[in-house]
CSV table of C-alpha atoms in Angstrom, one decimal:
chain,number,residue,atom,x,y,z
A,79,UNK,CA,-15.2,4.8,4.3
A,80,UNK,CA,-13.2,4.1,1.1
A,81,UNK,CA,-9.2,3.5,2.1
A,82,UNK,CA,-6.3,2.5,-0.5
A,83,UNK,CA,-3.1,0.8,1.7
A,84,UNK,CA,0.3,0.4,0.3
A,85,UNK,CA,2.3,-1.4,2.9
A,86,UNK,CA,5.3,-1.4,1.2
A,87,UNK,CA,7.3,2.4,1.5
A,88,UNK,CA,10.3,1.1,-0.3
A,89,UNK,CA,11.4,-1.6,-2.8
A,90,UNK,CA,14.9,-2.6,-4.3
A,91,UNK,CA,14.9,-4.9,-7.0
A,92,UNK,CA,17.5,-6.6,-9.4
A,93,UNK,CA,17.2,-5.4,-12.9
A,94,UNK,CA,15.7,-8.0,-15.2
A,95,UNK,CA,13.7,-9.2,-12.0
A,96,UNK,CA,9.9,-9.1,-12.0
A,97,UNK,CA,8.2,-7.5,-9.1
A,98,UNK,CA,4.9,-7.8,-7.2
A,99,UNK,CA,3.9,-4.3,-5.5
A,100,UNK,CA,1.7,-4.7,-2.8
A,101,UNK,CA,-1.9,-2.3,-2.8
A,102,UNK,CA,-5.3,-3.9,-0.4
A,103,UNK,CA,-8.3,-1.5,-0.7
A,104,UNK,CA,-11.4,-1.3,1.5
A,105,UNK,CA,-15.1,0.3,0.0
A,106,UNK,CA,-18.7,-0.9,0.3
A,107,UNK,CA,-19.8,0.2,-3.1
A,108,UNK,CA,-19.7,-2.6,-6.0
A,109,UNK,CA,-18.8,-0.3,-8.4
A,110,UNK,CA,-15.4,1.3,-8.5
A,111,UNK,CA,-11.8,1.1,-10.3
A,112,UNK,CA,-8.6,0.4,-9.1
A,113,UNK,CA,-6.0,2.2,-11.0
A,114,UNK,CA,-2.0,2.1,-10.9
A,115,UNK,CA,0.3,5.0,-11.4
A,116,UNK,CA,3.6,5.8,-12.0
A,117,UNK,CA,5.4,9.1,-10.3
A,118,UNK,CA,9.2,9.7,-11.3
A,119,UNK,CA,11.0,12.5,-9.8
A,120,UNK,CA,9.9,14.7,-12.3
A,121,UNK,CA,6.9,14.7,-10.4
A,122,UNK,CA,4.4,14.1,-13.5
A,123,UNK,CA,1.6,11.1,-12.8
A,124,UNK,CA,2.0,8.5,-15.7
A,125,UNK,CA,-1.4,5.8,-15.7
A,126,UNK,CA,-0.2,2.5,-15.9
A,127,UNK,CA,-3.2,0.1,-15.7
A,128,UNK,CA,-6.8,0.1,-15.2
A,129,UNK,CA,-9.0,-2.9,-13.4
A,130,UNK,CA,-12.6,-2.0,-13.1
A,131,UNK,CA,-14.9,-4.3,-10.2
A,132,UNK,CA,-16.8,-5.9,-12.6
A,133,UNK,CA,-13.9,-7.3,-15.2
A,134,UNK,CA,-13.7,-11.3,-14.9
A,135,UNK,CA,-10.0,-10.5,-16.1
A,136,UNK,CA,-7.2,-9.1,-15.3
A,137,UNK,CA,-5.8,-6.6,-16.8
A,138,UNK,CA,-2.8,-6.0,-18.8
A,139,UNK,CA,-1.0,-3.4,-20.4
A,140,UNK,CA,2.6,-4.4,-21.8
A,141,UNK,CA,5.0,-5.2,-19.1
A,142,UNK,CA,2.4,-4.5,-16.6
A,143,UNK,CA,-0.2,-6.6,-15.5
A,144,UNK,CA,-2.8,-6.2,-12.3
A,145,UNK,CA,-3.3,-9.0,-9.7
A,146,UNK,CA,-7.1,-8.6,-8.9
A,147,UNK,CA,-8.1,-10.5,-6.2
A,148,UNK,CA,-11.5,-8.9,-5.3
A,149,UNK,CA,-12.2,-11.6,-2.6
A,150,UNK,CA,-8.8,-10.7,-1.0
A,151,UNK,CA,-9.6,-6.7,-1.6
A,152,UNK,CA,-6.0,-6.8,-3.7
A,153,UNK,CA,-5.2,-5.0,-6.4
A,154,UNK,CA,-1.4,-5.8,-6.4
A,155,UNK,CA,0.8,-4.5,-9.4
A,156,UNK,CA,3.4,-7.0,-11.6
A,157,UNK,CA,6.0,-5.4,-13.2
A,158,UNK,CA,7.9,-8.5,-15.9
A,159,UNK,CA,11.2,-8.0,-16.0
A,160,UNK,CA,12.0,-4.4,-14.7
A,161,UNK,CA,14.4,-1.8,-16.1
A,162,UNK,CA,16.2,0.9,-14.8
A,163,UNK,CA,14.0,3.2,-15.8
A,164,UNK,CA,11.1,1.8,-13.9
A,165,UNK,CA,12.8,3.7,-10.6
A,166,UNK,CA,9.6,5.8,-9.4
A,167,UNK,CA,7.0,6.3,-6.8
A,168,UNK,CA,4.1,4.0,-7.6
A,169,UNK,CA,0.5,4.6,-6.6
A,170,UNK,CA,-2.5,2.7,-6.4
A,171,UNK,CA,-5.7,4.5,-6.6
A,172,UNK,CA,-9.7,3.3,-6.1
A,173,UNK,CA,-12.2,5.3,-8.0
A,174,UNK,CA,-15.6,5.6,-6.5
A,175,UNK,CA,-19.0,7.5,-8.0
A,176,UNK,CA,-20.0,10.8,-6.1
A,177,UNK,CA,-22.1,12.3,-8.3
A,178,UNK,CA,-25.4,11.8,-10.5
A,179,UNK,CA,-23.5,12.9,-13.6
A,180,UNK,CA,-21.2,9.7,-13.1
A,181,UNK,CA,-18.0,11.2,-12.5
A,182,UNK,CA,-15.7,9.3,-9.8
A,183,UNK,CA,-12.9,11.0,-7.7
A,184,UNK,CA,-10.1,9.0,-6.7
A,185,UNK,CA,-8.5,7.9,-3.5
A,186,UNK,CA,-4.9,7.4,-3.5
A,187,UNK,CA,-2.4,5.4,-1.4
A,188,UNK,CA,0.7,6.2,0.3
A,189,UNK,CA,2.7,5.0,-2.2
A,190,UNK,CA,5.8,2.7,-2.8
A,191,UNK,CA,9.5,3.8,-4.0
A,192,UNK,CA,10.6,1.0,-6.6
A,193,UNK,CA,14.8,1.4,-6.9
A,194,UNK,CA,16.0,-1.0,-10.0
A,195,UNK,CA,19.3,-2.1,-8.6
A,196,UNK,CA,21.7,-2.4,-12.0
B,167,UNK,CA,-2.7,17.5,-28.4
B,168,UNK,CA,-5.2,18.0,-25.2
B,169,UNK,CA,-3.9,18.1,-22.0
B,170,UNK,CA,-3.9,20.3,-18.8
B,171,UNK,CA,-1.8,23.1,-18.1
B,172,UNK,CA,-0.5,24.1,-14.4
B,173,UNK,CA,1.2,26.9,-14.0
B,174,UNK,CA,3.4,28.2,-12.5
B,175,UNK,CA,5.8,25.1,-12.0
B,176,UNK,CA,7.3,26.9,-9.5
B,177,UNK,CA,5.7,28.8,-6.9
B,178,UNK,CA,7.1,31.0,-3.8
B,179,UNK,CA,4.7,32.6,-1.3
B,180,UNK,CA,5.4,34.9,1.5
B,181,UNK,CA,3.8,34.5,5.1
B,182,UNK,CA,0.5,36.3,5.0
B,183,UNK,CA,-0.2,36.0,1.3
B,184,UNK,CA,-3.1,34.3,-1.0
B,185,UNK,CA,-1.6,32.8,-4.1
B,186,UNK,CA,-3.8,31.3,-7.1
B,187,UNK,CA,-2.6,28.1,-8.8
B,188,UNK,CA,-3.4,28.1,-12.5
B,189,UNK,CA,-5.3,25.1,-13.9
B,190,UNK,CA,-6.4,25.1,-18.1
B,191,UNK,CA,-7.7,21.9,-20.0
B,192,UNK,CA,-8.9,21.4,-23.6
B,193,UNK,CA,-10.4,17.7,-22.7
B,194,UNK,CA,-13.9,18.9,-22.4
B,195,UNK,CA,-13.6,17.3,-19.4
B,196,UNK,CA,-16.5,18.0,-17.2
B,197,UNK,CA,-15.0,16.8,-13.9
B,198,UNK,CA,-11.8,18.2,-12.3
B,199,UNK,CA,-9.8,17.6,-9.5
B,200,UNK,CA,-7.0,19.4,-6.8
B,201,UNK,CA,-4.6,17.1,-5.3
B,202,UNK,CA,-1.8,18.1,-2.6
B,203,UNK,CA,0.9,15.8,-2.3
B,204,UNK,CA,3.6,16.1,0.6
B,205,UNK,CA,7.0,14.8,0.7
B,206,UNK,CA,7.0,11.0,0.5
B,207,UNK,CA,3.2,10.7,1.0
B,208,UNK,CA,0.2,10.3,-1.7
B,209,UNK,CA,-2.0,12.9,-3.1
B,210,UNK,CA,-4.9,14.0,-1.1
B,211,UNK,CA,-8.3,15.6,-2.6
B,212,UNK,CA,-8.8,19.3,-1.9
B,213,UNK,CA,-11.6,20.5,-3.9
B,214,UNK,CA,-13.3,18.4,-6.9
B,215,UNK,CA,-15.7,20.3,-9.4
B,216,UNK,CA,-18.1,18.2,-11.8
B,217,UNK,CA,-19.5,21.1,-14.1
B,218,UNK,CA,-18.8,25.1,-14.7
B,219,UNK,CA,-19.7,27.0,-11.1
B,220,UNK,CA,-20.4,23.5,-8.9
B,221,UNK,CA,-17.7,22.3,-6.7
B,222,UNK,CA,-16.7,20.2,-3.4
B,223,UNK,CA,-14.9,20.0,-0.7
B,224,UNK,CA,-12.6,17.4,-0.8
B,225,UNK,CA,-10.5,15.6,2.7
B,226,UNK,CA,-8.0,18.7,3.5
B,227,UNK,CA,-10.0,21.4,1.9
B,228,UNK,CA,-9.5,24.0,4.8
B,229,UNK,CA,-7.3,27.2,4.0
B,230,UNK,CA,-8.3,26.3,0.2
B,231,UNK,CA,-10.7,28.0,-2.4
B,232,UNK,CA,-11.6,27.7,-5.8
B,233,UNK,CA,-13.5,28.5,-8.6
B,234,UNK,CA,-15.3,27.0,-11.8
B,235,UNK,CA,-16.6,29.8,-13.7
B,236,UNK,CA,-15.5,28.0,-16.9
B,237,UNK,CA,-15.8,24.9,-17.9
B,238,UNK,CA,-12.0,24.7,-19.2
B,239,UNK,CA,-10.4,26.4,-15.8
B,240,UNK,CA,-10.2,25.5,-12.2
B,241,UNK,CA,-7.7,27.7,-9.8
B,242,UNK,CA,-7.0,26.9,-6.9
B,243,UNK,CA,-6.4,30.1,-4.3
B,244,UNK,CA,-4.2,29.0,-1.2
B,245,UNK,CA,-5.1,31.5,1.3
B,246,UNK,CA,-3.3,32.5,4.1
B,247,UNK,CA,-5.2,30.5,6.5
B,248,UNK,CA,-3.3,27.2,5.1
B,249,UNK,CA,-0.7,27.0,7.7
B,250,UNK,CA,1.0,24.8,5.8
B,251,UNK,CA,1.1,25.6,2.3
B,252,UNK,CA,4.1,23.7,1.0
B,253,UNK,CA,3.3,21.2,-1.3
B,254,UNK,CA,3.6,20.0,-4.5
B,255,UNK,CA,0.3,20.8,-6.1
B,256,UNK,CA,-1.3,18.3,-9.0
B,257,UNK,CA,-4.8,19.0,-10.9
B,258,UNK,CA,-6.4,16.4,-12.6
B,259,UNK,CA,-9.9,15.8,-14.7
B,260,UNK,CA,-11.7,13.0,-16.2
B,261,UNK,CA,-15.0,11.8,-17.5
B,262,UNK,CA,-17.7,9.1,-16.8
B,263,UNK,CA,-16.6,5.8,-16.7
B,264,UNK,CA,-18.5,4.1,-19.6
B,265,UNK,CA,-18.4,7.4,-21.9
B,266,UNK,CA,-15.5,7.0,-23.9
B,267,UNK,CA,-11.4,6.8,-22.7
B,268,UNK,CA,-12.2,6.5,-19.1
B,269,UNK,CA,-9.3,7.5,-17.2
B,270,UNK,CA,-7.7,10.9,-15.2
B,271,UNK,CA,-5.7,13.0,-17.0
B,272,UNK,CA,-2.7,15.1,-14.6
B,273,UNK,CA,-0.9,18.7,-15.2
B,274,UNK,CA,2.3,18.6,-14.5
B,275,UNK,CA,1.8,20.2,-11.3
B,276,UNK,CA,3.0,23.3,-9.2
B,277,UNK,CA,5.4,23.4,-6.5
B,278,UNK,CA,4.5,25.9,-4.0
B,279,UNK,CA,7.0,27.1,-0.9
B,280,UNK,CA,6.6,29.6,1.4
B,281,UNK,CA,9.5,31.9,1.7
């Protein structure tokens, strides 16, 4: 059975620092996508990245950038030089296909609180 | 702009009572999605639905119904057989991967409490 694990339930880092967010992820199937997001208090889900099984890259989307180690099962999260604002919930998430019409549903983690110390 | 609609935001039940959580998008979207999240914990899948009057159960889907008699709308009805209702409710859709802006797109979600 698919599983997404977040080991880390809380975080504190300096401002300015960059930091690694931990996310290890267990399926069978060769095709699926690994997927970050973002979850302030607000409650909204903001996507961050996107790393699908069969990029040879890693991806990157501004300050954000996905460790994909798909040996290692890792899909761990780099955030360069963090901000106050980055203060969340962070989620990692692994897409798998359930249907014949290609659509994919979503298994999520526990999560990680990231606290930007000033 | 497209997007997906929840309402109500906020959302108080009585003991005893079915409630229907309002979910609208303007994606085309074929696929949609009900999450429950808990305090502190991830989202987990109650019902999934990949075209107009087909749908799933998801991992927690008991006490749960829905509907997908259009292809824009997907309510959710928590009966009164959840035990547990309170939650913060979230309702996503997407598309294929490999037909256009892959990706899940999230309402803003309800928060349900019983009263």
């Amino acid at each position: 059975a698919q599983k997404i694990t977040q080991t880390q339930p809380g975080m504190f880092v300096q401002e300015k620092e960059a930091v690694t967010l931990d996310c290890t992820y267990d399926t069978s199937d060769p095709s699926y996508g690994l997927f970050w997001y973002k979850q302030p208090s607000s409650g909204e889900m903001i996507f961050l990245i996107y790393q699908g099984s069969y990029d040879q890259q890693n991806a990157t989307e501004g300050r954000y950038s996905l460790n994909f180690q798909k040996a290692r099962k890792s899909a761990n999260l780099v955030i360069s030089a963090s901000q106050l604002g980055d203060s969340a919930m962070y989620f990692c998430a692994m897409s798998l296909k359930w249907s014949n019409f290609g659509n994919e549903k979503l298994t999520f983690g526990t999560g990680t609180r990231l606290t930007i110390i000033p | 702009d497209g997007g997906i609609t929840q309402s109500p935001k906020y959302l108080f039940r009585k003991e005893g009572q079915n409630v229907t959580l309002s979910c609208e998008q303007n994606l085309n979207h074929d696929a949609m999605y009900w999450y429950r999240q808990d305090p502190g914990q991830g989202l987990r899948l109650i019902y999934y639905s990949q075209i107009v009057n087909d749908f799933q159960k998801g991992d927690i889907a008991e006490g749960y119904s829905v509907s997908r008699e259009k292809k824009e709308s997907f309510p959710l009805t928590v009966t009164s057989a959840q035990k547990n209702p309170t939650a913060f409710y979230l309702c996503a859709s997407s598309i294929p991967r490999g037909t256009g802006a892959y990706g899940y797109t999230f309402g803003s979600g309800t928060r349900l409490t019983v009263v």
